[in-house]
Short mmCIF file of C-alpha atoms in Angstrom, two decimals:
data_model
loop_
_atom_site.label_atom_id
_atom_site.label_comp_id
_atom_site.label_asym_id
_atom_site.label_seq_id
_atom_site.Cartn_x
_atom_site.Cartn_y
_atom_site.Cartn_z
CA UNK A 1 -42.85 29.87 24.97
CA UNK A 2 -40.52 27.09 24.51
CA UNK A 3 -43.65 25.01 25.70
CA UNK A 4 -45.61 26.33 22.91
CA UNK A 5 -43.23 25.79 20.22
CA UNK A 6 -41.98 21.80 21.47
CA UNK A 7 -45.93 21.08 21.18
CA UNK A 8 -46.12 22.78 17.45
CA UNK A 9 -42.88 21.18 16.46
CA UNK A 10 -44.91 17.99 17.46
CA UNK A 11 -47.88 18.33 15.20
CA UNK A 12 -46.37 19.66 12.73
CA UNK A 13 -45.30 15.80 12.19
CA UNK A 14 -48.69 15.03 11.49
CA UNK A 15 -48.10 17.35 8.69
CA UNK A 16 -45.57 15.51 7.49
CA UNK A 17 -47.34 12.07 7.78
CA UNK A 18 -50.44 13.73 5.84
CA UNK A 19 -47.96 14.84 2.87
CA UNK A 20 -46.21 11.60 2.60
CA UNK A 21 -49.96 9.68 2.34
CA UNK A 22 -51.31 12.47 -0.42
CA UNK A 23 -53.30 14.53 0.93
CA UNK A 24 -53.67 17.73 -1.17
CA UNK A 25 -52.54 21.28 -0.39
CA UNK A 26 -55.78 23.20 0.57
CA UNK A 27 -56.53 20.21 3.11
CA UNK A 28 -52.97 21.12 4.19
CA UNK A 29 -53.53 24.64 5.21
CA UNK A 30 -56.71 23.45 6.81
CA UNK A 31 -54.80 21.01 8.97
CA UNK A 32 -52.73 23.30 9.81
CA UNK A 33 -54.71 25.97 10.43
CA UNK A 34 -57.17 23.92 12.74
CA UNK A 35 -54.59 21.68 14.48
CA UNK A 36 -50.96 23.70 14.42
CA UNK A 37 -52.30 27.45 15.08
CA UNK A 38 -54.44 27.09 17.80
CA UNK A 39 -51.51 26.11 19.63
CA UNK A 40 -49.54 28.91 18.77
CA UNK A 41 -51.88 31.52 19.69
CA UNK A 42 -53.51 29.76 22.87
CA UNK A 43 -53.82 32.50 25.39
CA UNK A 44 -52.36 35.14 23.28
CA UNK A 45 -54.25 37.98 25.10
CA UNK A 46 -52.50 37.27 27.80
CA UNK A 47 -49.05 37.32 27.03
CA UNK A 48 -48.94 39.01 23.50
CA UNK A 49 -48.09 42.39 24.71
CA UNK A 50 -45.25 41.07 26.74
CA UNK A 51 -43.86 38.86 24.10
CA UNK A 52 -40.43 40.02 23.03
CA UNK A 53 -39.32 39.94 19.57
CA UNK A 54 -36.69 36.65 19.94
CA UNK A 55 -39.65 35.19 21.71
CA UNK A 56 -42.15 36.26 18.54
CA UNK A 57 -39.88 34.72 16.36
CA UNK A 58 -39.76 31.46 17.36
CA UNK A 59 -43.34 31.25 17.24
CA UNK A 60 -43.09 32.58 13.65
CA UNK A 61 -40.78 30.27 12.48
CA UNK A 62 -43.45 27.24 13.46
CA UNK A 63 -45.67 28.63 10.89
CA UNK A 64 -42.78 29.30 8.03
CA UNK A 65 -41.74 25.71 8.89
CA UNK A 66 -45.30 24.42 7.94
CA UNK A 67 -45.99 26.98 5.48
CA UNK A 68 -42.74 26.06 3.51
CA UNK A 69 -43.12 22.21 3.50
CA UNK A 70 -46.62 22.91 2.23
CA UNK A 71 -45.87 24.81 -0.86
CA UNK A 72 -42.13 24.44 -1.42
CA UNK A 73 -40.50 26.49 -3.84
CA UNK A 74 -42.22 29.59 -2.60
CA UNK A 75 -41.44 32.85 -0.60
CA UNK A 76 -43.14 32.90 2.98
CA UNK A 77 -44.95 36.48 1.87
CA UNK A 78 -45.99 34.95 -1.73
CA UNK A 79 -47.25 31.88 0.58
CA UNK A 80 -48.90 33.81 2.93
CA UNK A 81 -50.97 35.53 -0.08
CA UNK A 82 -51.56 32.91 -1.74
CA UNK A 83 -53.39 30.99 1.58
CA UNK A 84 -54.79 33.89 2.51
CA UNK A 85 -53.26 34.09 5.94
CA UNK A 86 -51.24 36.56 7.66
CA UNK A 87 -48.40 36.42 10.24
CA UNK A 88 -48.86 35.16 13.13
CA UNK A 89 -47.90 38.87 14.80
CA UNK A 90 -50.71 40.51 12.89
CA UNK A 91 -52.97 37.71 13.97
CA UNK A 92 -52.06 37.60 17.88
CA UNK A 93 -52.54 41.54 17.54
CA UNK A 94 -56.41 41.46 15.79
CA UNK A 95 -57.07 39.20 18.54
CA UNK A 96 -55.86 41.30 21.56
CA UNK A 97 -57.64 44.64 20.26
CA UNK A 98 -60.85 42.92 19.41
CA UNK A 99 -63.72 44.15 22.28
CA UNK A 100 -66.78 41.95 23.23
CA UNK A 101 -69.82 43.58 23.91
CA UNK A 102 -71.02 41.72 27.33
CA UNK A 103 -73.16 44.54 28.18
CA UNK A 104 -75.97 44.12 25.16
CA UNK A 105 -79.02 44.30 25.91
CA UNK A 106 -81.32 40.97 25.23
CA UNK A 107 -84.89 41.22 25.64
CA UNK A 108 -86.11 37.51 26.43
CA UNK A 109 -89.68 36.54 25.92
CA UNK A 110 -91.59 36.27 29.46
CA UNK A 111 -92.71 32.70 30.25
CA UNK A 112 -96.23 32.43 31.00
CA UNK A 113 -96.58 31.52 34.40
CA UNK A 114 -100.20 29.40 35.50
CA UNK A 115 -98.88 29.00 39.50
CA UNK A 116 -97.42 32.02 41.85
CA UNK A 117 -94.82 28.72 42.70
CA UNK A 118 -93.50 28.79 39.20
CA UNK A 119 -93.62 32.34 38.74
CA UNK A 120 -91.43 32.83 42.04
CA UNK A 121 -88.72 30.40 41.07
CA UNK A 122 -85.65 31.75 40.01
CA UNK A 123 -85.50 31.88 35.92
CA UNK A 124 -89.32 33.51 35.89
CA UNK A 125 -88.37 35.64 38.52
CA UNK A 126 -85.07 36.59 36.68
CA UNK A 127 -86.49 37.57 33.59
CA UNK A 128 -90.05 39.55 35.10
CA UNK A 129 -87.80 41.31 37.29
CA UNK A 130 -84.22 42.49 35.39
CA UNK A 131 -85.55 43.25 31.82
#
């Protein structure tokens, strides 16, 4: 975790530099959101439901960090509303009970086949044979 937040901390900088040279609010929160987040919830699955709360928190502060130098003057919550985000807790939990569906069923066309040589190779074979 302390991983995790040292590489935040880092580009949060660029958040910083970005501020300093203009750039607007909304493009902000996109930065963020496409640079600075990923990196706090890389892998979540996997250690989420270990995380302790100390452990949650530092990861949380990241985002109030960013969040606050973004739109200063305003409450995290009010922030969070207004940007349409939600903690990072909420988020790393939506993401841990969310189920793929790796067992649908996809009907592929059948190639049309003019030699038995093509027609035995492995992708016509596949798809004559397991549909």
């Amino acid at each position: 975790m302390d991983n995790i937040v040292k590489k935040a901390g880092k580009r949060l900088y660029m958040l910083y530099q970005l501020k300093r040279a203009g750039i607007t609010q909304k493009d902000l929160v996109s930065v963020y959101v496409s640079v600075v987040r990923p990196v706090l919830e890389y892998a979540c699955p996997v250690w989420h439901t270990n995380l302790p709360q100390y452990l949650s928190d530092n990861i949380e502060v990241i985002q109030k960090r960013a969040l606050k130098f973004i739109f200063p003057g305003l409450g995290y919550a009010e922030i969070l509303r207004r940007v349409n985000l939600d903690t990072l807790n909420v988020r790393r939990d939506s993401i841990c009970t969310f189920k793929y569906n790796v067992r649908q069923q996809n009907v592929y066309p059948l190639p049309v086949t003019r030699t038995n040589r093509f027609r035995n190779s492995f992708i016509p074979w596949a798809l004559y044979n397991c549909q």
